[in-house]
Structure formats: structure tokens, C-alpha cells
PDB file of C-alpha atoms in Angstrom:
ATOM      1  CA  MET A   1      52.154-161.841 144.489  1.00 72.00           C
ATOM      2  CA  SER A   2      48.574-160.852 143.692  1.00 84.00           C
ATOM      3  CA  SER A   3      45.509-162.521 142.215  1.00 89.00           C
ATOM      4  CA  VAL A   4      42.984-160.834 139.923  1.00 95.00           C
ATOM      5  CA  LEU A   5      39.390-161.638 138.940  1.00 96.00           C
ATOM      6  CA  ILE A   6      38.019-160.377 135.614  1.00 98.00           C
ATOM      7  CA  LEU A   7      34.236-160.203 135.155  1.00 97.00           C
ATOM      8  CA  GLU A   8      33.388-159.286 131.553  1.00 96.00           C
ATOM      9  CA  ASP A   9      30.638-160.853 129.456  1.00 94.00           C
ATOM     10  CA  ASP A  10      32.225-159.897 126.126  1.00 94.00           C
ATOM     11  CA  LEU A  11      34.803-162.595 125.402  1.00 96.00           C
ATOM     12  CA  TYR A  12      37.013-160.348 123.273  1.00 96.00           C
ATOM     13  CA  THR A  13      37.184-157.650 125.964  1.00 96.00           C
ATOM     14  CA  ASN A  14      37.684-160.300 128.636  1.00 96.00           C
ATOM     15  CA  ALA A  15      40.697-161.690 126.762  1.00 96.00           C
ATOM     16  CA  PHE A  16      41.995-158.171 126.074  1.00 96.00           C
ATOM     17  CA  ILE A  17      41.943-157.236 129.777  1.00 97.00           C
ATOM     18  CA  LYS A  18      43.648-160.519 130.658  1.00 96.00           C
ATOM     19  CA  LYS A  19      46.360-159.782 128.099  1.00 95.00           C
ATOM     20  CA  LEU A  20      46.900-156.303 129.565  1.00 94.00           C
ATOM     21  CA  ILE A  21      47.577-157.602 133.057  1.00 94.00           C
ATOM     22  CA  SER A  22      49.174-160.980 132.314  1.00 90.00           C
ATOM     23  CA  LYS A  23      52.628-159.489 131.744  1.00 82.00           C
ATOM     24  CA  ASN A  24      52.746-157.841 135.167  1.00 87.00           C
ATOM     25  CA  PRO A  25      55.262-159.817 137.275  1.00 84.00           C
ATOM     26  CA  LEU A  26      53.377-158.988 140.491  1.00 85.00           C
ATOM     27  CA  ILE A  27      50.250-160.817 139.305  1.00 89.00           C
ATOM     28  CA  GLU A  28      50.354-164.561 139.829  1.00 83.00           C
ATOM     29  CA  ASN A  29      46.785-165.764 139.221  1.00 86.00           C
ATOM     30  CA  ILE A  30      44.131-164.421 136.845  1.00 93.00           C
ATOM     31  CA  TYR A  31      40.556-165.724 136.964  1.00 93.00           C
ATOM     32  CA  CYS A  32      38.231-164.912 134.044  1.00 96.00           C
ATOM     33  CA  THR A  33      34.434-165.102 134.325  1.00 95.00           C
ATOM     34  CA  THR A  34      31.531-163.946 132.157  1.00 95.00           C
ATOM     35  CA  THR A  35      28.589-163.963 134.587  1.00 95.00           C
ATOM     36  CA  GLY A  36      27.871-162.361 137.937  1.00 95.00           C
ATOM     37  CA  GLY A  37      27.104-165.696 139.575  1.00 95.00           C
ATOM     38  CA  GLU A  38      30.434-167.169 138.471  1.00 94.00           C
ATOM     39  CA  ALA A  39      32.248-164.092 139.759  1.00 96.00           C
ATOM     40  CA  ILE A  40      30.634-164.308 143.194  1.00 95.00           C
ATOM     41  CA  LYS A  41      31.500-168.006 143.447  1.00 91.00           C
ATOM     42  CA  PHE A  42      35.121-167.253 142.519  1.00 90.00           C
ATOM     43  CA  ILE A  43      35.302-164.499 145.120  1.00 92.00           C
ATOM     44  CA  GLU A  44      33.888-166.790 147.807  1.00 86.00           C
ATOM     45  CA  ASP A  45      36.379-169.524 146.920  1.00 82.00           C
ATOM     46  CA  TYR A  46      39.530-167.535 146.098  1.00 83.00           C
ATOM     47  CA  ARG A  47      39.101-164.000 147.535  1.00 85.00           C
ATOM     48  CA  PRO A  48      41.263-162.298 144.876  1.00 89.00           C
ATOM     49  CA  ASP A  49      43.268-159.178 145.660  1.00 90.00           C
ATOM     50  CA  ILE A  50      41.710-157.226 142.774  1.00 95.00           C
ATOM     51  CA  ALA A  51      38.336-157.601 141.017  1.00 97.00           C
ATOM     52  CA  ILE A  52      37.980-155.957 137.594  1.00 98.00           C
ATOM     53  CA  LEU A  53      34.238-155.767 136.972  1.00 97.00           C
ATOM     54  CA  ASP A  54      32.102-154.856 133.995  1.00 96.00           C
ATOM     55  CA  ILE A  55      28.804-153.294 135.081  1.00 94.00           C
ATOM     56  CA  LYS A  56      26.183-154.075 132.441  1.00 92.00           C
ATOM     57  CA  LEU A  57      26.262-157.806 131.814  1.00 90.00           C
ATOM     58  CA  ALA A  58      24.327-160.012 129.393  1.00 86.00           C
ATOM     59  CA  ASP A  59      20.527-159.933 129.493  1.00 82.00           C
ATOM     60  CA  GLY A  60      19.232-162.535 131.897  1.00 80.00           C
ATOM     61  CA  ASP A  61      22.195-162.389 134.250  1.00 83.00           C
ATOM     62  CA  ARG A  62      20.940-162.435 137.830  1.00 88.00           C
ATOM     63  CA  TYR A  63      23.580-159.921 138.945  1.00 93.00           C
ATOM     64  CA  ASP A  64      25.100-156.814 137.433  1.00 93.00           C
ATOM     65  CA  GLY A  65      28.611-155.587 138.189  1.00 94.00           C
ATOM     66  CA  ILE A  66      27.465-153.162 140.871  1.00 95.00           C
ATOM     67  CA  GLU A  67      25.703-155.921 142.814  1.00 95.00           C
ATOM     68  CA  VAL A  68      28.766-158.133 142.433  1.00 96.00           C
ATOM     69  CA  GLY A  69      30.899-155.294 143.799  1.00 96.00           C
ATOM     70  CA  LYS A  70      28.696-154.853 146.859  1.00 94.00           C
ATOM     71  CA  ILE A  71      28.678-158.591 147.553  1.00 95.00           C
ATOM     72  CA  THR A  72      32.450-158.673 147.080  1.00 94.00           C
ATOM     73  CA  LYS A  73      32.975-156.054 149.784  1.00 90.00           C
ATOM     74  CA  HIS A  74      30.772-158.099 152.116  1.00 88.00           C
ATOM     75  CA  ILE A  75      32.408-161.500 151.623  1.00 86.00           C
ATOM     76  CA  SER A  76      35.961-160.369 150.830  1.00 86.00           C
ATOM     77  CA  PRO A  77      36.715-156.920 152.302  1.00 83.00           C
ATOM     78  CA  TYR A  78      40.375-157.170 151.250  1.00 82.00           C
ATOM     79  CA  THR A  79      39.466-157.299 147.542  1.00 91.00           C
ATOM     80  CA  ASP A  80      39.900-153.995 145.680  1.00 94.00           C
ATOM     81  CA  ILE A  81      37.410-153.222 142.915  1.00 96.00           C
ATOM     82  CA  VAL A  82      38.014-151.579 139.537  1.00 97.00           C
ATOM     83  CA  TYR A  83      35.007-150.972 137.291  1.00 97.00           C
ATOM     84  CA  ILE A  84      35.375-151.013 133.511  1.00 95.00           C
ATOM     85  CA  THR A  85      32.250-150.067 131.589  1.00 92.00           C
ATOM     86  CA  GLY A  86      30.915-148.260 128.561  1.00 92.00           C
ATOM     87  CA  TYR A  87      28.198-146.548 130.614  1.00 90.00           C
ATOM     88  CA  PRO A  88      29.241-143.344 132.432  1.00 90.00           C
ATOM     89  CA  GLN A  89      25.734-142.948 133.883  1.00 92.00           C
ATOM     90  CA  TYR A  90      26.392-145.779 136.346  1.00 88.00           C
ATOM     91  CA  ALA A  91      29.347-144.035 137.978  1.00 88.00           C
ATOM     92  CA  LEU A  92      27.475-142.595 140.974  1.00 89.00           C
ATOM     93  CA  GLU A  93      25.709-145.859 141.781  1.00 91.00           C
ATOM     94  CA  ALA A  94      28.931-147.834 141.276  1.00 90.00           C
ATOM     95  CA  TYR A  95      30.673-145.869 144.002  1.00 90.00           C
ATOM     96  CA  THR A  96      28.324-147.423 146.570  1.00 90.00           C
ATOM     97  CA  ALA A  97      30.588-150.488 146.218  1.00 92.00           C
ATOM     98  CA  HIS A  98      33.615-148.305 147.079  1.00 92.00           C
ATOM     99  CA  PRO A  99      35.715-149.074 143.976  1.00 94.00           C
ATOM    100  CA  TYR A 100      39.312-147.956 143.622  1.00 94.00           C
ATOM    101  CA  ASN A 101      38.638-146.605 140.128  1.00 94.00           C
ATOM    102  CA  TYR A 102      36.018-146.362 137.377  1.00 95.00           C
ATOM    103  CA  ILE A 103      37.381-146.715 133.836  1.00 95.00           C
ATOM    104  CA  LEU A 104      35.303-146.076 130.731  1.00 94.00           C
ATOM    105  CA  LYS A 105      35.426-148.105 127.525  1.00 94.00           C
ATOM    106  CA  PRO A 106      37.161-148.034 125.136  1.00 94.00           C
ATOM    107  CA  ILE A 107      39.890-148.782 127.649  1.00 94.00           C
ATOM    108  CA  ASN A 108      42.659-146.236 127.910  1.00 94.00           C
ATOM    109  CA  GLN A 109      45.617-148.571 128.343  1.00 94.00           C
ATOM    110  CA  GLU A 110      47.776-145.991 130.097  1.00 93.00           C
ATOM    111  CA  LYS A 111      45.067-145.233 132.658  1.00 94.00           C
ATOM    112  CA  PHE A 112      44.394-148.939 133.110  1.00 95.00           C
ATOM    113  CA  HIS A 113      48.054-149.806 133.703  1.00 94.00           C
ATOM    114  CA  THR A 114      48.444-146.866 136.091  1.00 94.00           C
ATOM    115  CA  THR A 115      45.414-148.021 138.078  1.00 95.00           C
ATOM    116  CA  ILE A 116      46.545-151.643 138.362  1.00 95.00           C
ATOM    117  CA  SER A 117      50.161-150.705 139.134  1.00 92.00           C
ATOM    118  CA  SER A 118      49.022-148.296 141.857  1.00 92.00           C
ATOM    119  CA  LEU A 119      46.805-150.947 143.416  1.00 91.00           C
ATOM    120  CA  LEU A 120      49.581-153.528 143.383  1.00 89.00           C
ATOM    121  CA  LYS A 121      51.954-151.042 144.967  1.00 85.00           C
ATOM    122  CA  ILE A 122      49.400-150.197 147.661  1.00 83.00           C
ATOM    123  CA  ASN A 123      48.781-153.892 148.348  1.00 79.00           C
ATOM    124  CA  GLN A 124      52.505-154.529 148.729  1.00 72.00           C
ATOM    125  CA  GLY A 125      52.880-151.666 151.167  1.00 65.00           C
ATOM    126  CA  LYS A 126      49.785-152.348 153.237  1.00 65.00           C
ATOM    127  CA  LYS A 127      50.377-152.808 156.914  1.00 59.00           C
ATOM    128  CA  GLU A 128      49.104-156.215 157.883  1.00 70.00           C
ATOM    129  CA  LYS A 129      45.594-155.939 159.275  1.00 79.00           C
ATOM    130  CA  LEU A 130      45.334-157.704 162.604  1.00 84.00           C
ATOM    131  CA  LEU A 131      42.712-160.323 163.333  1.00 86.00           C
ATOM    132  CA  ILE A 132      40.882-159.227 166.486  1.00 85.00           C
ATOM    133  CA  ILE A 133      39.201-161.745 168.800  1.00 85.00           C
ATOM    134  CA  LYS A 134      37.110-160.243 171.593  1.00 81.00           C
ATOM    135  CA  GLU A 135      36.526-162.375 174.668  1.00 77.00           C
ATOM    136  CA  LYS A 136      34.618-161.490 177.843  1.00 75.00           C
ATOM    137  CA  ASN A 137      37.527-159.945 179.684  1.00 80.00           C
ATOM    138  CA  LYS A 138      40.197-159.459 177.004  1.00 84.00           C
ATOM    139  CA  ILE A 139      40.939-158.666 173.380  1.00 86.00           C
ATOM    140  CA  LYS A 140      43.397-160.916 171.561  1.00 85.00           C
ATOM    141  CA  LEU A 141      45.289-159.700 168.470  1.00 87.00           C
ATOM    142  CA  PHE A 142      46.753-161.987 165.804  1.00 89.00           C
ATOM    143  CA  LYS A 143      48.904-161.335 162.763  1.00 87.00           C
ATOM    144  CA  PRO A 144      47.306-163.386 159.946  1.00 89.00           C
ATOM    145  CA  SER A 145      50.758-164.166 158.531  1.00 88.00           C
ATOM    146  CA  GLU A 146      51.591-165.998 161.781  1.00 91.00           C
ATOM    147  CA  ILE A 147      48.485-168.209 161.693  1.00 93.00           C
ATOM    148  CA  CYS A 148      49.302-171.600 160.133  1.00 94.00           C
ATOM    149  CA  PHE A 149      45.778-172.994 160.006  1.00 94.00           C
ATOM    150  CA  ILE A 150      42.417-172.748 161.749  1.00 93.00           C
ATOM    151  CA  GLU A 151      40.126-175.552 162.868  1.00 92.00           C
ATOM    152  CA  ARG A 152      36.435-175.514 163.716  1.00 89.00           C
ATOM    153  CA  ASN A 153      35.767-178.041 166.477  1.00 86.00           C
ATOM    154  CA  ALA A 154      32.155-178.169 167.729  1.00 82.00           C
ATOM    155  CA  ASN A 155      31.480-174.720 169.212  1.00 81.00           C
ATOM    156  CA  LYS A 156      35.142-173.778 169.379  1.00 85.00           C
ATOM    157  CA  THR A 157      37.503-172.279 166.830  1.00 87.00           C
ATOM    158  CA  ILE A 158      41.150-173.281 167.263  1.00 90.00           C
ATOM    159  CA  MET A 159      43.923-171.185 165.742  1.00 90.00           C
ATOM    160  CA  TYR A 160      47.265-172.887 165.229  1.00 93.00           C
ATOM    161  CA  THR A 161      49.885-170.147 165.101  1.00 92.00           C
ATOM    162  CA  SER A 162      53.659-170.144 164.766  1.00 88.00           C
ATOM    163  CA  GLU A 163      53.771-169.580 168.539  1.00 86.00           C
ATOM    164  CA  GLY A 164      51.149-172.081 169.684  1.00 88.00           C
ATOM    165  CA  LEU A 165      47.413-172.761 169.898  1.00 90.00           C
ATOM    166  CA  TYR A 166      44.566-170.446 170.807  1.00 89.00           C
ATOM    167  CA  GLU A 167      40.917-171.422 171.317  1.00 87.00           C
ATOM    168  CA  THR A 168      37.915-169.139 171.097  1.00 83.00           C
ATOM    169  CA  SER A 169      34.158-169.557 171.146  1.00 78.00           C
ATOM    170  CA  SER A 170      33.355-165.875 170.685  1.00 70.00           C
ATOM    171  CA  LYS A 171      33.969-165.617 166.939  1.00 73.00           C
ATOM    172  CA  LYS A 172      32.469-167.979 164.391  1.00 74.00           C
ATOM    173  CA  PHE A 173      34.541-169.854 161.835  1.00 79.00           C
ATOM    174  CA  ASN A 174      32.970-168.124 158.811  1.00 77.00           C
ATOM    175  CA  GLU A 175      33.337-164.690 160.434  1.00 79.00           C
ATOM    176  CA  ILE A 176      37.059-165.317 160.839  1.00 83.00           C
ATOM    177  CA  LEU A 177      37.347-166.360 157.179  1.00 81.00           C
ATOM    178  CA  LYS A 178      35.923-162.997 156.057  1.00 78.00           C
ATOM    179  CA  SER A 179      38.541-161.181 158.132  1.00 81.00           C
ATOM    180  CA  LEU A 180      41.530-162.985 156.623  1.00 84.00           C
ATOM    181  CA  PRO A 181      43.612-162.111 153.543  1.00 82.00           C
ATOM    182  CA  SER A 182      43.445-164.110 150.322  1.00 78.00           C
ATOM    183  CA  TYR A 183      46.320-166.462 151.171  1.00 83.00           C
ATOM    184  CA  PHE A 184      43.967-168.303 153.538  1.00 87.00           C
ATOM    185  CA  TYR A 185      42.075-171.076 151.836  1.00 86.00           C
ATOM    186  CA  LYS A 186      39.186-173.279 152.897  1.00 87.00           C
ATOM    187  CA  VAL A 187      40.302-176.896 152.409  1.00 90.00           C
ATOM    188  CA  HIS A 188      37.581-178.646 154.402  1.00 91.00           C
ATOM    189  CA  GLN A 189      34.315-177.685 156.076  1.00 89.00           C
ATOM    190  CA  SER A 190      36.243-177.465 159.347  1.00 91.00           C
ATOM    191  CA  PHE A 191      39.661-176.166 158.247  1.00 93.00           C
ATOM    192  CA  LEU A 192      41.221-172.990 156.853  1.00 92.00           C
ATOM    193  CA  VAL A 193      44.867-173.120 155.795  1.00 93.00           C
ATOM    194  CA  ASN A 194      47.465-170.415 155.280  1.00 91.00           C
ATOM    195  CA  ILE A 195      48.888-171.397 151.871  1.00 88.00           C
ATOM    196  CA  ASN A 196      52.316-170.144 152.928  1.00 87.00           C
ATOM    197  CA  TYR A 197      52.517-172.914 155.539  1.00 90.00           C
ATOM    198  CA  VAL A 198      51.611-175.791 153.202  1.00 89.00           C
ATOM    199  CA  GLU A 199      54.599-178.126 153.036  1.00 88.00           C
ATOM    200  CA  GLU A 200      53.092-180.850 150.870  1.00 88.00           C
ATOM    201  CA  ILE A 201      49.847-182.526 149.822  1.00 90.00           C
ATOM    202  CA  GLU A 202      49.622-186.271 150.433  1.00 89.00           C
ATOM    203  CA  ILE A 203      47.490-188.564 148.309  1.00 87.00           C
ATOM    204  CA  THR A 204      46.639-191.777 150.168  1.00 81.00           C
ATOM    205  CA  GLN A 205      46.039-195.219 148.673  1.00 77.00           C
ATOM    206  CA  PHE A 206      42.313-194.594 149.147  1.00 79.00           C
ATOM    207  CA  ARG A 207      42.520-191.414 147.022  1.00 81.00           C
ATOM    208  CA  THR A 208      41.951-189.137 149.981  1.00 86.00           C
ATOM    209  CA  TYR A 209      44.083-186.056 150.592  1.00 91.00           C
ATOM    210  CA  ASN A 210      45.969-184.580 153.522  1.00 92.00           C
ATOM    211  CA  ILE A 211      47.914-181.342 153.850  1.00 93.00           C
ATOM    212  CA  VAL A 212      51.183-181.396 155.767  1.00 92.00           C
ATOM    213  CA  ILE A 213      51.637-178.107 157.631  1.00 92.00           C
ATOM    214  CA  LYS A 214      55.027-176.584 158.396  1.00 88.00           C
ATOM    215  CA  ASN A 215      55.819-176.322 162.123  1.00 82.00           C
ATOM    216  CA  TYR A 216      53.099-178.821 163.087  1.00 87.00           C
ATOM    217  CA  ASP A 217      53.084-182.601 163.294  1.00 82.00           C
ATOM    218  CA  ILE A 218      49.484-182.552 162.122  1.00 85.00           C
ATOM    219  CA  LYS A 219      47.884-183.538 158.827  1.00 90.00           C
ATOM    220  CA  VAL A 220      44.939-181.393 157.803  1.00 93.00           C
ATOM    221  CA  PRO A 221      42.257-183.197 155.762  1.00 93.00           C
ATOM    222  CA  LEU A 222      41.674-181.859 152.261  1.00 92.00           C
ATOM    223  CA  SER A 223      38.229-182.732 150.907  1.00 90.00           C
ATOM    224  CA  ARG A 224      37.776-183.721 147.264  1.00 86.00           C
ATOM    225  CA  GLN A 225      35.687-180.681 146.374  1.00 83.00           C
ATOM    226  CA  TYR A 226      38.368-178.321 147.691  1.00 84.00           C
ATOM    227  CA  TYR A 227      41.261-180.320 146.207  1.00 85.00           C
ATOM    228  CA  ALA A 228      40.322-179.332 142.642  1.00 78.00           C
ATOM    229  CA  LYS A 229      39.935-175.698 143.661  1.00 76.00           C
ATOM    230  CA  LEU A 230      43.250-175.727 145.511  1.00 78.00           C
ATOM    231  CA  LYS A 231      44.991-177.127 142.416  1.00 75.00           C
ATOM    232  CA  TYR A 232      43.507-174.283 140.391  1.00 70.00           C
ATOM    233  CA  TYR A 233      44.601-171.756 143.004  1.00 68.00           C
ATOM    234  CA  LEU A 234      48.156-173.101 143.100  1.00 70.00           C
ATOM    235  CA  GLY A 235      48.304-173.325 139.305  1.00 64.00           C
ATOM    236  CA  TYR A 236      49.224-176.994 138.875  1.00 62.00           C
TER     237      TYR A 236
END
């Protein structure tokens, strides 16, 4: 299942795009924003599979869609970009963000559906990109789907996989986050969790939260600020 971000400052068009994609059974989560800053924050927090971006936003917005696209590729390389705009003159500059497609307004629904369907099909068929950790005398390869969660502990990063633990000091915690697909979620300043390995979320009598991870007799702390975001991500 895929997640989609929509950045469009016109509320009618924003709702129209959401309506176009909401019936697709392969799309699970849709995030709608109207400003560049909101979009960047969403991408940092949720790393959607697809970002549908308007280019020319409201006057006074700190970012335009092209800048958002460039930042997206930096913080979430897995996210595919589709531009939707009424300004054909921005096409050349927009391609510096390496979008999958550039669609002009008024939106041709057939072209739009073809673009989104093609992207979803590509995403489904993508070979899993390995996480590469380079040490002094070796290179270690990990399948992200086999990583249950990741912990930052002082100067070390510990990966808890379905086959055991691995420690590294050569790659920083935030660098690893950028290399992971969107089903990894930051739940604490020191923990990343693969959503597919979340068994349950515990709420203690002190209103703190813990995540129970499949395959591990370990409870991962879930901070309050990330609890609300995780609820939004999971749709409950």
C-alpha cells in the first residue's frame, strides 16, 4: 500500500486531486497540505511514496513547489514527484527535482490516472534497495524489510533484524533514516521502527507509551510528540 502527499494552495483543486486518487485501492494514506513548509514537515515525518506538488504557491510562501521537490529528494529519496501546475514555463526548472511527470492544469484526468497508476505499479515491482553499511574492513548489506527497529545508543547505531543484532559506528542515525523506505517511522529521538513489526502500542498508567515489537522481548519507547503522528500515519 502507498501513501501520497498533495501540495496545492487552492483548496478546490486540492480536494479535487484527493478525490481523483482516493478511490485507488493501492493508496492507503493521503496527506493534504497548502503550504511549502507544511509539505516539507510532512515529508520529514512521513516520507510518502508519492508527492503531488503544485509549483506556484500563494504569495508569501517561503517555498515554491520546485524547492519542495528538491528538498524532498534530499530528505526522502524514495519519494516520487509529480508536478501539477498551470505554468508550462517552469517545466525545465522543475526537472532539476527529477519528477516522474509534469502535468498541466486544467488536469487531464486520463493522463493523471495513467501517471499515478504507473507509479504505483513501479513501486510495487521495485526490487528492494539494500541498506549498505561500510566499515573499515567490510561492507554489510541489509534488507530494510528484515530490520525490525533501529536504536541510537551514544555513538553507536544498533540494528535489530529478524536474524539478530548488528552494531555500527560508521553511519549516523539520521543518515540511515534517509536511506530507508517509508514504512520506517521515527518514534523517539533514539528509535526508528519498521511499522510492519509493530505488534501493539501500550499505554501505561502514567500515560506514557511503549511499542511491542514482533520477534523481540523489548519495548520501544514512543514519545508523546511522535504518538500523535503515528496515530495519524496508522489512520486511527
